Amino acid sequence: MARLHERLSEVYAEVLDRNPGEGEFHQAVIEVLGSLGPVVVKHPEYTDAGVIRRLCEPERQIIFRVPWVDDSGRVQINRGFRVEFNSALGPYKGGLRFHPSVNVGIVKFLGFEQIFKNSLTGMPIGGGKGGSDFDPKGRSDGEVMRFCQAFMTELYRHIGEYTDVPAGDIGVGGREIGYLFGQYKRITNRYESGALTGKGIAWGGSQMRREATGYGAVFFVREILRNRRDSFEGKRVVVSGSGNVAIYAMEKVTELGGTVVACSDSSGFIVDEKGVDLDLVKEIKEVRRARISEYVDYRGTAHHVEDRSVWEVGCDIAVPCATQNELDAADAASLIGGGCSIVAEGANMPCTPEAIGSFTDAGVTFVPGKAANAGGVATSALEMQQNASRDSWTFEHTEERLAEIMRGIHDRCAETADEYGSPGDFVAGANIAGFIQVADAMLALGVI
Ligand code: NDP
Ligand code: 2IT
């Protein structure tokens, strides 16, 4: 990465000093600051008004105890987080992650990313993120419900349709949003649909929210291919993860004529040269909540690999959809060697800075998560819109809106990258376009 502009390196030094030990947060901040040099030169008013320093400091951070009782009668204590990062464009908006690795640095990196991602969608939503170090793996339905109820018993004071609107992320899907919404409704005595998104269709959810992040990432890649007068037809695609984002990215790739040859979970990956059977993956991961390794018990064409990287499987297009820093420089080298020409981040920050550097050097088109995976939160904003007007749209209409939004994000990133002297650089385009909209709102709203 080029040297930071002097005023940005002051900001970064302050971030390091004020947030010790929060490696993922530092990584997310430097990734954005690294793009803002030409903006600071052209618009000194942003640094003069302390906009970038203010952006790096969350407006509010809530950390709380979550006590609950497990099936054997033991008291369990988890830690809950909600970081309300920036509300210049609208109520804080962003998911909740339940995973044992969750800590304040991870929630802050995700909340920081969310500010720019949400800005890119063009929807009126600020940035926030939350979660807990609760591990849902191996927990019964009753335990998950009691945990969600305990979590919401504190969180409810901080959220609401006009304040902060959580949704899902790793470990939080339709089941958890149901339990969280149930407890919110019970405590507040209000059927406030707009307080959470990712709800079930029967109780205020939007068609296509479940599919939106994965579909959106694939729509973004379709735009890139279209500009090359190409399509998904005949392309080999590798996706990491086999959760919400991965499954629906695979579904859309397949629908558009591509072949997904591999996917993974935290215990390994499967390769199926005939194309991944999505009904089977859904049955294993969504219904039975089991390991992806079981896939090979039902498909003779597939094999399972442990202790290796899914990125060793050669492909034309890679869509990392699992977690942060899952794809490093060695993985990037495997992908480049295997002929991959497009990498689109379905997950948040899955590629390390070294991996991104390798892609850039090799001429691989790289799309950062804040652009590629923005379809999820954009559709959450569409859910809020439907809730506010007490309306519900069809699947087809919602999908059309999503496709339009993703095309808009693609074009805005590409145009902004051109304007600031980095044609074809989606990292620069996404960071600068996302930043400018929030920064202008912050200037207009005064020092708050
Ligand atoms: P899910 O919980 O549905 O799935 C997560 C998948 O990633 C699982 O296959 C999981 O495997 C794997 N995974 C998680 N943590 C690790 C890890 N530490 N090492 C290896 N594999 C891991 O989550 P989502 O699909 O919702 O989220 C995936 C990514 O997409 C995250 O980065 C999230 O922030 C991002 N995202 C999600 C959006 C959404 O709408 N849900 C929107 C935008 C981005 P295992 O089951 O073995 O843990
Ligand atoms: O990272 C993300 O954008 C999400 N987890 C979705 C957030 C949302 O509010 O829908």
Coordinates of N, CA and C and ligand atoms in Angstrom, one line a residue, residues 93-96 110 114 117-118 128-129 165-170 197-198 209 213 348 373-374 376-381, ligand 2:
K93 N -27.4 0.6 11.5 CA -27.9 -0.6 10.8 C -26.7 -1.5 10.6
G94 N -26.9 -2.8 11.0 CA -25.9 -3.8 10.8 C -26.3 -5.0 11.6
G95 N -25.6 -6.1 11.3 CA -26.0 -7.4 11.9 C -25.5 -7.7 13.3
L96 N -25.9 -8.8 13.8 CA -25.5 -9.4 15.0 C -24.7 -10.7 14.7
L110 N -16.3 -4.6 12.0 CA -17.5 -4.8 11.2 C -18.4 -3.6 11.2
Q114 N -19.4 -1.3 8.0 CA -20.8 -1.1 7.7 C -21.2 0.3 7.3
K117 N -20.3 0.7 3.6 CA -21.2 -0.2 2.9 C -22.6 0.4 2.8
N118 N -23.1 0.8 3.9 CA -24.5 1.3 4.0 C -24.6 2.5 3.1
G128 N -23.7 0.2 12.2 CA -23.5 -0.4 13.5 C -23.3 -1.9 13.4
K129 N -22.9 -2.5 14.5 CA -22.8 -4.0 14.5 C -22.8 -4.4 15.9
V165 N -31.2 -0.6 14.1 CA -31.9 -1.8 13.6 C -31.0 -3.0 13.3
P166 N -30.9 -3.9 14.2 CA -30.0 -5.1 14.0 C -30.6 -6.1 13.0
A167 N -29.8 -7.0 12.5 CA -30.2 -8.1 11.6 C -29.2 -9.3 11.9
G168 N -29.1 -10.2 11.0 CA -28.3 -11.4 11.1 C -26.9 -11.2 10.7
D169 N -26.0 -12.1 11.0 CA -24.6 -12.2 10.5 C -24.2 -13.6 10.9
I170 N -23.0 -13.9 11.0 CA -22.5 -15.3 11.4 C -23.3 -15.8 12.6
T197 N -34.4 -6.6 11.2 CA -34.6 -7.1 9.8 C -34.1 -8.5 9.7
G198 N -34.6 -9.2 8.6 CA -34.3 -10.6 8.5 C -35.4 -11.4 9.1
R209 N -34.8 -11.4 1.5 CA -33.7 -11.0 2.4 C -32.8 -12.1 2.6
T213 N -27.8 -11.3 0.2 CA -26.3 -11.1 0.2 C -25.6 -11.9 -0.9
N348 N -17.2 -10.3 5.1 CA -16.6 -9.0 5.4 C -15.1 -9.2 5.7
N373 N -20.9 -7.3 -0.9 CA -21.9 -7.9 -0.1 C -22.9 -7.0 0.4
A374 N -23.0 -5.8 -0.2 CA -23.9 -4.8 0.3 C -25.4 -5.1 0.0
G376 N -27.2 -7.5 1.0 CA -27.9 -8.0 2.2 C -28.5 -6.8 3.0
V377 N -27.6 -5.9 3.3 CA -28.1 -4.7 4.1 C -29.0 -3.8 3.3
A378 N -28.8 -3.8 2.0 CA -29.7 -3.0 1.1 C -31.1 -3.6 1.2
T379 N -31.2 -4.9 1.1 CA -32.5 -5.5 1.2 C -33.1 -5.4 2.6
S380 N -32.2 -5.3 3.6 CA -32.8 -5.0 4.9 C -33.4 -3.6 4.9
A381 N -32.8 -2.7 4.2 CA -33.4 -1.4 4.1 C -34.7 -1.4 3.3
Ligands
2IT2 O1 -22.5 -7.4 7.2 C1 -23.7 -7.1 6.8 O2 -23.9 -6.2 6.0 C2 -24.8 -7.8 7.5 N1 -24.5 -8.7 8.3 C3 -26.2 -7.5 7.2 C4 -26.6 -6.3 8.0 C5 -28.1 -6.0 7.9 O3 -28.5 -5.1 8.6 O4 -28.8 -6.5 7.1

